[in-house]
Amino acid sequence: MGTFIVLVVLGLIVFLIIRSMVKAKKNGKSISCGGDCKNCGGGCH
């Protein structure tokens, strides 16, 4: 019974994270880049 509860809680957390990522993508926000290239250490330059 405890394993089932943990599984449901983890599934809910994963679902909420994915939903948040999809919502951010629909709003035009990048999931991995903030769009601030002058302060970016990545490949924006």
PDB file of C-alpha atoms in Angstrom:
ATOM      1  CA  MET A   1       0.000   0.000   0.000  1.00  0.00           C
ATOM      2  CA  GLY A   2       2.826   2.423   0.834  1.00  0.00           C
ATOM      3  CA  THR A   3       4.528   1.710  -2.488  1.00  0.00           C
ATOM      4  CA  PHE A   4       1.325   2.582  -4.331  1.00  0.00           C
ATOM      5  CA  ILE A   5       1.008   5.914  -2.500  1.00  0.00           C
ATOM      6  CA  VAL A   6       4.630   6.815  -3.290  1.00  0.00           C
ATOM      7  CA  LEU A   7       4.076   5.873  -6.937  1.00  0.00           C
ATOM      8  CA  VAL A   8       0.974   8.076  -7.161  1.00  0.00           C
ATOM      9  CA  VAL A   9       2.763  11.035  -5.535  1.00  0.00           C
ATOM     10  CA  LEU A  10       5.756  10.703  -7.881  1.00  0.00           C
ATOM     11  CA  GLY A  11       3.443  10.393 -10.880  1.00  0.00           C
ATOM     12  CA  LEU A  12       1.632  13.563  -9.825  1.00  0.00           C
ATOM     13  CA  ILE A  13       4.909  15.458  -9.438  1.00  0.00           C
ATOM     14  CA  VAL A  14       6.103  14.366 -12.901  1.00  0.00           C
ATOM     15  CA  PHE A  15       2.728  15.324 -14.396  1.00  0.00           C
ATOM     16  CA  LEU A  16       2.872  18.807 -12.844  1.00  0.00           C
ATOM     17  CA  ILE A  17       6.434  19.366 -14.058  1.00  0.00           C
ATOM     18  CA  ILE A  18       5.574  18.350 -17.614  1.00  0.00           C
ATOM     19  CA  ARG A  19       2.414  20.481 -17.557  1.00  0.00           C
ATOM     20  CA  SER A  20       4.455  23.477 -16.393  1.00  0.00           C
ATOM     21  CA  MET A  21       6.995  22.935 -19.192  1.00  0.00           C
ATOM     22  CA  VAL A  22       4.257  22.686 -21.829  1.00  0.00           C
ATOM     23  CA  LYS A  23       2.570  25.826 -20.509  1.00  0.00           C
ATOM     24  CA  ALA A  24       5.878  27.746 -20.605  1.00  0.00           C
ATOM     25  CA  LYS A  25       6.528  26.561 -24.170  1.00  0.00           C
ATOM     26  CA  LYS A  26       3.055  27.734 -25.273  1.00  0.00           C
ATOM     27  CA  ASN A  27       3.747  31.154 -23.731  1.00  0.00           C
ATOM     28  CA  GLY A  28       6.888  31.454 -25.872  1.00  0.00           C
ATOM     29  CA  LYS A  29       9.353  30.865 -23.075  1.00  0.00           C
ATOM     30  CA  SER A  30      12.226  28.511 -23.651  1.00  0.00           C
ATOM     31  CA  ILE A  31      12.587  25.655 -21.224  1.00  0.00           C
ATOM     32  CA  SER A  32      16.388  25.709 -21.231  1.00  0.00           C
ATOM     33  CA  CYS A  33      17.351  29.300 -22.091  1.00  0.00           C
ATOM     34  CA  GLY A  34      16.276  32.542 -20.468  1.00  0.00           C
ATOM     35  CA  GLY A  35      17.091  34.525 -23.633  1.00  0.00           C
ATOM     36  CA  ASP A  36      19.587  36.786 -21.857  1.00  0.00           C
ATOM     37  CA  CYS A  37      22.603  36.163 -24.081  1.00  0.00           C
ATOM     38  CA  LYS A  38      24.905  38.747 -22.499  1.00  0.00           C
ATOM     39  CA  ASN A  39      24.793  36.822 -19.208  1.00  0.00           C
ATOM     40  CA  CYS A  40      24.743  33.389 -20.797  1.00  0.00           C
ATOM     41  CA  GLY A  41      27.675  31.030 -20.613  1.00  0.00           C
ATOM     42  CA  GLY A  42      26.238  28.840 -23.353  1.00  0.00           C
ATOM     43  CA  GLY A  43      26.388  28.995 -27.131  1.00  0.00           C
ATOM     44  CA  CYS A  44      24.417  32.230 -27.611  1.00  0.00           C
ATOM     45  CA  HIS A  45      27.466  34.330 -28.460  1.00  0.00           C
TER      46      HIS A  45
END
